[in-house]
């Protein structure tokens, strides 16, 4: 059975201030952290053992996920004192186990992607091609903002190209890879390495079999505030969702794909739209909230007007969606 590695150690600078106290993969979309959604997807594909490659705010993950038994999974945590980049993080995580002797594949997930693709089919495609590495590719309408990945008619990757004005293909790296252990052995230990800019181009240059698994499915990189809110709305739909133990006061109207976590209290006569509200939040009566992110355990006084804001128990900062 394949072993999963989740890359969850980045600084999430484009999402600031939302990532001031929460690592990007732990931000909730549709009421669940992105990481939890990815673990559920991995499990569905038969991956029960996962290593979380952490660095920035690493201490946030263990209290939430523990040993993984709540999800019927086995979780291990690798911690980088200084972020090692995507490649260095994979090597550091695999070093937690005797990976060089492993016979099974590793499946690597960028920790900031919501994807509905068929991971089990990606693994099967990898095996059928006797590939060393197989990336999920997704076609986007405008690939100019991304590096693109041309393949031949069998799916074999021909090149990894940097961002360009006239991309040769609309297929881009969707951030989920199947690797044989031999690919991980070639990443140097304890060094900062980029899997996208160093490892993949080197593999192709040395004619190793690297394949692209092309599947058009729901796919979103939640790397900016606008994308994170989009992802949450996509899951919630037009109205709103609220977690267990949350209470909503009389005449309050909640719309625009808002999600409310567990054990939160919303007062009477509030208007809330297009917002993400965490667990244990308390909001007074007559509040108006739009396009805002209210972190766990925050408190808002009655008649607060919060538009385009990030609120935590200690901060009140603007965000633009
Ligand atoms: P930005 O700073 O906004 O670019 O975000 P980021 O730091 O998360 O970088 P990026 O979006 O390129 O990262 C893609 C995925 O890899 C994310 O899930 C990150 O958490 C993860 N990641 C990036 N760099 C590292 C690293 O050095 N170590 C680990 N463990 N994960 C990383």
Short mmCIF file of N, CA, C and O in Angstrom, two decimals, residues 64-128:
data_model
loop_
_atom_site.label_atom_id
_atom_site.label_comp_id
_atom_site.label_asym_id
_atom_site.label_seq_id
_atom_site.Cartn_x
_atom_site.Cartn_y
_atom_site.Cartn_z
N UNK A 64 -4.33 18.43 16.74
CA UNK A 64 -5.56 18.21 15.95
C UNK A 64 -5.63 16.77 15.43
O UNK A 64 -6.66 16.11 15.56
N UNK A 65 -4.52 16.27 14.87
CA UNK A 65 -4.59 14.96 14.20
C UNK A 65 -4.08 13.80 15.05
O UNK A 65 -4.41 12.65 14.76
N UNK A 66 -3.27 14.08 16.07
CA UNK A 66 -2.73 13.01 16.92
C UNK A 66 -2.08 11.92 16.10
O UNK A 66 -1.38 12.18 15.12
N UNK A 67 -2.33 10.65 16.49
CA UNK A 67 -1.70 9.54 15.76
C UNK A 67 -2.54 9.11 14.56
O UNK A 67 -2.21 8.13 13.88
N UNK A 68 -3.65 9.84 14.30
CA UNK A 68 -4.47 9.56 13.13
C UNK A 68 -5.55 8.52 13.35
O UNK A 68 -6.38 8.28 12.46
N UNK A 69 -5.57 7.89 14.55
CA UNK A 69 -6.50 6.76 14.76
C UNK A 69 -7.97 7.21 14.64
O UNK A 69 -8.82 6.42 14.24
N UNK A 70 -8.23 8.49 14.95
CA UNK A 70 -9.60 9.00 14.81
C UNK A 70 -10.10 8.88 13.36
O UNK A 70 -11.30 8.78 13.10
N UNK A 71 -9.16 8.90 12.43
CA UNK A 71 -9.50 8.78 11.00
C UNK A 71 -9.22 7.37 10.47
O UNK A 71 -9.27 7.14 9.27
N UNK A 72 -8.83 6.46 11.40
CA UNK A 72 -8.48 5.10 10.98
C UNK A 72 -7.18 5.09 10.18
O UNK A 72 -6.98 4.23 9.32
N UNK A 73 -6.27 6.06 10.48
CA UNK A 73 -5.02 6.16 9.72
C UNK A 73 -3.84 6.17 10.69
O UNK A 73 -4.02 6.36 11.89
N UNK A 74 -2.64 5.98 10.11
CA UNK A 74 -1.42 6.06 10.92
C UNK A 74 -0.66 7.31 10.47
O UNK A 74 -0.25 7.39 9.31
N UNK A 75 -0.50 8.28 11.38
CA UNK A 75 0.17 9.53 10.99
C UNK A 75 1.50 9.67 11.71
O UNK A 75 1.62 9.37 12.90
N UNK A 76 2.50 10.14 10.98
CA UNK A 76 3.81 10.47 11.55
C UNK A 76 4.08 11.93 11.21
O UNK A 76 3.56 12.46 10.21
N UNK A 77 4.92 12.57 12.02
CA UNK A 77 5.23 14.00 11.82
C UNK A 77 6.73 14.19 11.62
O UNK A 77 7.52 13.76 12.46
N UNK A 78 7.11 14.81 10.52
CA UNK A 78 8.50 15.21 10.32
C UNK A 78 8.55 16.72 10.50
O UNK A 78 7.67 17.43 10.01
N UNK A 79 9.55 17.20 11.25
CA UNK A 79 9.64 18.65 11.49
C UNK A 79 10.97 19.17 10.94
O UNK A 79 12.02 18.64 11.27
N UNK A 80 10.89 20.19 10.07
CA UNK A 80 12.13 20.85 9.60
C UNK A 80 12.33 22.10 10.46
O UNK A 80 11.43 22.93 10.52
N UNK A 81 13.53 22.21 11.04
CA UNK A 81 13.80 23.41 11.85
C UNK A 81 13.74 24.64 10.96
O UNK A 81 13.15 25.65 11.30
N UNK A 82 14.40 24.56 9.83
CA UNK A 82 14.29 25.61 8.80
C UNK A 82 13.62 24.95 7.60
O UNK A 82 13.99 23.82 7.26
N UNK A 83 12.68 25.64 6.94
CA UNK A 83 12.02 25.01 5.80
C UNK A 83 13.03 24.54 4.75
O UNK A 83 13.95 25.27 4.40
N UNK A 84 12.86 23.30 4.30
CA UNK A 84 13.82 22.70 3.36
C UNK A 84 13.34 22.77 1.91
O UNK A 84 13.93 22.13 1.04
N UNK A 85 12.26 23.51 1.65
CA UNK A 85 11.71 23.53 0.30
C UNK A 85 10.94 22.24 0.05
O UNK A 85 11.01 21.29 0.84
N UNK A 86 10.24 22.19 -1.08
CA UNK A 86 9.36 21.03 -1.31
C UNK A 86 10.14 19.71 -1.45
O UNK A 86 9.71 18.68 -0.92
N UNK A 87 11.30 19.75 -2.11
CA UNK A 87 12.09 18.52 -2.29
C UNK A 87 12.75 18.09 -0.99
O UNK A 87 12.68 16.93 -0.58
N UNK A 88 13.42 19.05 -0.32
CA UNK A 88 14.07 18.75 0.95
C UNK A 88 13.09 18.22 1.98
O UNK A 88 13.42 17.34 2.79
N UNK A 89 11.87 18.75 1.93
CA UNK A 89 10.83 18.31 2.88
C UNK A 89 10.43 16.85 2.62
O UNK A 89 10.22 16.07 3.55
N UNK A 90 10.37 16.46 1.35
CA UNK A 90 10.00 15.08 1.00
C UNK A 90 11.09 14.13 1.51
O UNK A 90 10.81 13.11 2.14
N UNK A 91 12.35 14.49 1.28
CA UNK A 91 13.46 13.64 1.72
C UNK A 91 13.46 13.52 3.25
O UNK A 91 13.58 12.44 3.82
N UNK A 92 13.29 14.66 3.92
CA UNK A 92 13.29 14.68 5.39
C UNK A 92 12.15 13.83 5.95
O UNK A 92 12.32 13.10 6.93
N UNK A 93 10.99 13.87 5.31
CA UNK A 93 9.84 13.08 5.77
C UNK A 93 10.09 11.59 5.54
O UNK A 93 9.85 10.76 6.43
N UNK A 94 10.61 11.24 4.36
CA UNK A 94 10.84 9.82 4.04
C UNK A 94 11.91 9.23 4.96
O UNK A 94 11.88 8.03 5.28
N UNK A 95 12.86 10.08 5.43
CA UNK A 95 13.92 9.60 6.32
C UNK A 95 13.37 9.13 7.67
O UNK A 95 14.08 8.47 8.43
N UNK A 96 12.12 9.46 7.98
CA UNK A 96 11.52 8.97 9.24
C UNK A 96 11.32 7.46 9.20
O UNK A 96 11.19 6.81 10.23
N UNK A 97 11.22 6.91 7.99
CA UNK A 97 11.03 5.47 7.85
C UNK A 97 12.15 4.92 6.98
O UNK A 97 12.88 5.68 6.36
N UNK A 98 12.30 3.60 6.93
CA UNK A 98 13.35 2.99 6.10
C UNK A 98 12.92 3.03 4.64
O UNK A 98 12.66 1.99 4.04
N UNK A 99 12.91 4.23 4.06
CA UNK A 99 12.26 4.34 2.76
C UNK A 99 13.02 3.65 1.63
O UNK A 99 12.43 3.18 0.67
N UNK A 100 14.36 3.58 1.77
CA UNK A 100 15.15 3.02 0.66
C UNK A 100 14.80 1.55 0.41
O UNK A 100 14.90 1.06 -0.71
N UNK A 101 14.37 0.85 1.49
CA UNK A 101 14.00 -0.57 1.33
C UNK A 101 12.52 -0.75 1.01
O UNK A 101 12.06 -1.87 0.83
N UNK A 102 11.80 0.37 0.95
CA UNK A 102 10.35 0.26 0.73
C UNK A 102 10.08 -0.28 -0.67
O UNK A 102 10.79 0.04 -1.62
N UNK A 103 9.06 -1.12 -0.77
CA UNK A 103 8.71 -1.62 -2.10
C UNK A 103 7.52 -0.84 -2.64
O UNK A 103 7.24 -0.87 -3.83
N UNK A 104 6.81 -0.15 -1.74
CA UNK A 104 5.63 0.58 -2.19
C UNK A 104 5.97 1.99 -2.67
O UNK A 104 7.04 2.51 -2.36
N UNK A 105 5.05 2.59 -3.39
CA UNK A 105 5.24 3.94 -3.88
C UNK A 105 4.93 4.95 -2.77
O UNK A 105 4.24 4.64 -1.80
N UNK A 106 5.43 6.16 -2.98
CA UNK A 106 5.05 7.29 -2.13
C UNK A 106 4.12 8.19 -2.94
O UNK A 106 4.32 8.38 -4.14
N UNK A 107 3.10 8.72 -2.27
CA UNK A 107 2.22 9.70 -2.94
C UNK A 107 2.37 11.01 -2.18
O UNK A 107 2.14 11.08 -0.97
N UNK A 108 2.82 12.03 -2.91
CA UNK A 108 3.12 13.33 -2.30
C UNK A 108 1.99 14.31 -2.63
O UNK A 108 1.58 14.41 -3.80
N UNK A 109 1.53 15.03 -1.62
CA UNK A 109 0.46 16.00 -1.84
C UNK A 109 0.95 17.39 -1.46
O UNK A 109 1.42 17.58 -0.34
N UNK A 110 0.83 18.36 -2.35
CA UNK A 110 0.98 19.75 -1.94
C UNK A 110 -0.15 20.03 -0.96
O UNK A 110 -1.31 19.75 -1.28
N UNK A 111 0.18 20.60 0.19
CA UNK A 111 -0.83 20.72 1.24
C UNK A 111 -1.83 21.83 1.06
O UNK A 111 -2.61 22.12 1.96
N UNK A 112 -1.82 22.47 -0.11
CA UNK A 112 -2.72 23.61 -0.29
C UNK A 112 -3.60 23.44 -1.52
O UNK A 112 -4.02 24.42 -2.14
N UNK A 113 -3.89 22.18 -1.88
CA UNK A 113 -4.67 21.92 -3.08
C UNK A 113 -5.93 21.13 -2.73
O UNK A 113 -5.87 20.16 -1.98
N UNK A 114 -7.06 21.59 -3.26
CA UNK A 114 -8.29 20.80 -3.18
C UNK A 114 -8.45 20.14 -4.54
O UNK A 114 -8.54 20.83 -5.55
N UNK A 115 -8.44 18.80 -4.55
CA UNK A 115 -8.53 18.10 -5.84
C UNK A 115 -9.47 16.92 -5.73
O UNK A 115 -9.42 16.16 -4.77
N UNK A 116 -10.32 16.79 -6.74
CA UNK A 116 -11.27 15.68 -6.76
C UNK A 116 -10.77 14.54 -7.64
O UNK A 116 -11.54 13.62 -7.93
N UNK A 117 -9.49 14.58 -8.05
CA UNK A 117 -9.05 13.55 -9.01
C UNK A 117 -8.94 12.18 -8.34
O UNK A 117 -8.91 12.06 -7.12
N UNK A 118 -8.86 11.15 -9.19
CA UNK A 118 -8.88 9.76 -8.73
C UNK A 118 -7.43 9.34 -8.43
O UNK A 118 -6.67 8.96 -9.34
N UNK A 119 -7.04 9.41 -7.15
CA UNK A 119 -5.65 9.13 -6.76
C UNK A 119 -5.30 7.67 -7.05
O UNK A 119 -4.20 7.36 -7.51
N UNK A 120 -6.25 6.77 -6.80
CA UNK A 120 -5.99 5.34 -7.05
C UNK A 120 -5.71 5.11 -8.54
O UNK A 120 -4.83 4.32 -8.91
N UNK A 121 -6.43 5.85 -9.41
CA UNK A 121 -6.20 5.71 -10.85
C UNK A 121 -4.83 6.27 -11.23
O UNK A 121 -4.15 5.73 -12.12
N UNK A 122 -4.41 7.34 -10.55
CA UNK A 122 -3.07 7.89 -10.81
C UNK A 122 -1.99 6.86 -10.44
O UNK A 122 -1.02 6.68 -11.17
N UNK A 123 -2.19 6.18 -9.31
CA UNK A 123 -1.21 5.15 -8.88
C UNK A 123 -1.20 3.99 -9.90
O UNK A 123 -0.14 3.50 -10.29
N UNK A 124 -2.39 3.60 -10.36
CA UNK A 124 -2.48 2.49 -11.33
C UNK A 124 -1.79 2.88 -12.64
O UNK A 124 -1.07 2.07 -13.25
N UNK A 125 -1.96 4.13 -13.07
CA UNK A 125 -1.32 4.64 -14.30
C UNK A 125 0.21 4.60 -14.14
O UNK A 125 0.94 4.19 -15.05
N UNK A 126 0.67 5.00 -12.95
CA UNK A 126 2.11 4.98 -12.64
C UNK A 126 2.67 3.56 -12.79
O UNK A 126 3.70 3.34 -13.42
N UNK A 127 1.94 2.60 -12.20
CA UNK A 127 2.42 1.21 -12.24
C UNK A 127 2.38 0.66 -13.66
O UNK A 127 3.32 -0.01 -14.10
N UNK A 128 1.31 0.96 -14.39
CA UNK A 128 1.16 0.43 -15.75
C UNK A 128 2.30 0.92 -16.65
O UNK A 128 2.75 0.21 -17.54
#
